[in-house]
Amino acid sequence: MGMEWLIGAGAGVFVFLIYLGLDITPFLFLGGAVAALYLLTQGRGVGRNFEFLGGGEGAPPISQVTFSDIGGQDTAKRELMEALDFVKDSSRTEQLGIRPLKGILLTGPPGTGKTLMAKAAAEYTGAVFVYASGSEFIEMYAGVGAQRIRQLFGRARSLAQKHGKNHAIIFIDEIEVIGGKRGTHTSHLEYDQTLNQLLVEMDGLRSHDDVHILVVAATNRADLLDDALLRPGRFDRQVRVDLPEKEGRLRILEIHMRNKPLEDEVDLEEIARETFGFSGAHLESLCNEGAILAYRKGKTRIGQEELREAIDKVILGERLEKRPTDAELKRVAGHEVGHALVSEVVDPGSVASVTVTSRGRALGFMRPVPVEERHLYTKEHILDRIAVCLGGAVAEEAIYGERSTGSSQDFEQANQLVSQLIGAGLSSLGIVNEKYLSQEKLHQAAKEILEEQEERVRGIINARVDLIKQVSEILMEQEKISGEEFRSLLKLATAA
Ligand code: ATP
């Protein structure tokens, strides 16, 4: 109301000044500049902010997305739900004096469903959902970001109260924009103030607050985040959301085809197989493109042909990296199974899963079962780890007769482990001061260790080449194999 009165009074004054014959242009400029500044600092100018999020102004910020609307991502969903159970059962956790969970960080490539996960988390815990993106906090004016953080928390609280909820989830996308390491930005004061305000707000969250706020943040660059954000009591839970494997892609396709009429011969499995490297968002776009193509052809149902065409459209439109060739994929599979085999032989039960879906720069990945961070390692343990590193290259050699460039990272890691052995006085050189040793001597000692392990690994691999081939075939077909599945195949092969 106040603003309207001011505008009315201002217009009156201007009419009066014109009547007196004064030139009012400078006043108009000044007035315009003041109004623009006001609107910007209130967050109503360019880049409207979270004030309007949560389904648009006036719409209840209650999420309709459930975990069953998210395809694949089983591990991420399980980890997230486990964390949320603490939030749901807050009276019991409070009774036991458990610190309330304040922040969950979702990390992973774009379009993999992180926002969906946060929305499903709101539905699961019966919380209101408020969305903000990191870039909305940063403006040219000092102090705006910090003020917006305060508004965001205030808004979450008032929305929860308005809708009679005890919980609110604030979702901050692109957290790296405000949560980057402090002191690294050029206009660092503004960024630092914004991050500091976020930390202050999170530190102020208490379990006995009438509205329990949980901050869920998403990033695809967790490595850029300030350590202060990851400390206990802030984002101390991290959930990794990766590109979906074939099974996951099939589930996602099924979800997005739920409301679309399909021809009977449509084979979604084939589409899932052909969409290696696609994220959930790409798959959603594929389903939509398929429907558009059917519409253009005047069809009432979507056929396999349209879906195949849609794959190409999405790949071209998004400049998606091409799927590796079958030959490359086969090599990657053999390489990863080599790592897994050596890992199981030297330390039974150590493989969690093997996949040939890309993770960052790696084309495939053998995920070990997480072991507690240790402080002391024995010589035997380090030698075993070196052997696992070499398993990939040796397996490639055993199957294809030659190695590829795909092992350079493995060798780098193996060399680091070797240096660790030498430095700890666990090599044939005994306790040494590396400063006084010639490069030649060091190289000789390292070579000795590596050659010995290579021989050991060759023994393990050559005895089970058929198994590696068999598991590679399975990997080519389903892109992922669990540790248990791998162990049972290994057991069968050993018994035979
Ligand atoms: P960004 O990092 O770019 O913000 P994001 O990881 O938050 O991306 P979302 O915004 O959650 O991704 O996903 C975008 C769209 O892609 C969703 O609205 C949904 O249609 C589709 N999608 C992504 N992942 C999945 C999934 N696992 N199951 C079903 N649909 C998905």
XYZ file of N, CA, C and O in Angstrom, residues 61-63 65 67 84 87-88 118-129 159-160 163-169 211-212:
124
model
N 3.076 -25.114 -1.738
C 4.385 -25.706 -2.056
C 4.482 -27.137 -1.550
O 5.407 -27.496 -0.856
N 3.474 -27.922 -1.897
C 3.470 -29.313 -1.443
C 3.831 -30.175 -2.638
O 3.186 -30.098 -3.670
N 4.877 -31.005 -2.456
C 5.346 -31.794 -3.587
C 4.446 -32.996 -3.830
O 3.971 -33.652 -2.906
N 5.608 -35.299 -6.036
C 6.527 -36.317 -6.553
C 6.844 -37.341 -5.460
O 7.159 -36.953 -4.332
N 8.911 -41.184 -4.402
C 10.104 -41.926 -4.809
C 9.789 -42.907 -5.950
O 10.663 -43.269 -6.711
N 16.273 -39.810 5.765
C 15.012 -39.117 6.029
C 14.209 -39.775 7.158
O 13.413 -39.124 7.818
N 14.563 -37.971 10.157
C 13.790 -36.732 10.203
C 12.349 -37.040 10.562
O 11.725 -36.377 11.388
N 11.827 -38.128 9.955
C 10.427 -38.487 10.189
C 10.185 -38.866 11.639
O 9.167 -38.556 12.228
N 14.832 -34.386 -4.201
C 14.520 -33.446 -3.125
C 13.004 -33.301 -2.982
O 12.471 -33.253 -1.875
N 12.310 -33.285 -4.125
C 10.850 -33.161 -4.071
C 10.234 -34.405 -3.435
O 9.310 -34.311 -2.629
N 10.777 -35.577 -3.828
C 10.258 -36.819 -3.261
C 10.543 -36.856 -1.755
O 9.730 -37.350 -0.968
N 11.689 -36.291 -1.361
C 12.029 -36.251 0.072
C 10.998 -35.411 0.818
O 10.593 -35.753 1.938
N 10.534 -34.322 0.189
C 9.533 -33.465 0.832
C 8.226 -34.236 0.981
O 7.570 -34.196 2.026
N 7.863 -34.980 -0.050
C 6.611 -35.738 -0.002
C 6.713 -36.807 1.084
O 5.800 -36.997 1.865
N 7.872 -37.479 1.140
C 8.098 -38.602 2.062
C 8.020 -38.149 3.517
O 7.507 -38.851 4.368
N 8.539 -36.947 3.782
C 8.572 -36.484 5.177
C 7.382 -35.575 5.503
O 7.282 -35.065 6.607
N 6.497 -35.339 4.525
C 5.357 -34.445 4.751
C 5.824 -33.027 4.997
O 5.334 -32.344 5.894
N 6.783 -32.571 4.186
C 7.345 -31.231 4.391
C 6.897 -30.306 3.264
O 6.525 -30.768 2.185
N 6.930 -28.995 3.521
C 6.736 -28.071 2.408
C 8.070 -27.991 1.662
O 9.125 -28.236 2.241
N 7.990 -27.654 0.392
C 9.186 -27.671 -0.457
C 9.447 -26.270 -0.991
O 8.578 -25.662 -1.607
N 5.831 -20.711 5.431
C 5.008 -21.579 4.574
C 4.583 -22.838 5.328
O 3.441 -23.285 5.224
N 5.536 -23.405 6.081
C 5.222 -24.620 6.836
C 4.109 -24.311 7.832
O 3.137 -25.073 7.968
N 0.734 -23.974 6.202
C 0.128 -25.224 5.737
C 0.047 -26.277 6.837
O -0.214 -27.443 6.556
N 0.302 -25.863 8.072
C 0.185 -26.773 9.211
C 1.177 -27.914 9.180
O 0.852 -29.047 9.553
N 2.389 -27.674 8.678
C 3.400 -28.748 8.597
C 4.501 -28.499 9.630
O 4.804 -27.357 9.951
N 5.105 -29.605 10.091
C 6.222 -29.469 11.034
C 7.568 -29.438 10.335
O 8.592 -29.200 10.949
N 7.563 -29.792 9.067
C 8.830 -29.894 8.341
C 8.842 -29.014 7.097
O 7.791 -28.818 6.473
N 10.036 -28.545 6.776
C 10.202 -27.812 5.513
C 11.504 -28.270 4.893
O 12.493 -28.490 5.601
N 11.489 -28.463 3.585
C 12.736 -28.793 2.887
C 13.092 -27.624 1.982
O 12.279 -27.187 1.161
N 9.248 -25.622 13.497
C 9.343 -26.144 12.128
C 10.766 -26.669 11.932
O 11.722 -25.935 12.112
N 10.855 -27.948 11.602
C 12.187 -28.516 11.382
C 12.580 -28.318 9.923
O 11.879 -28.792 9.017
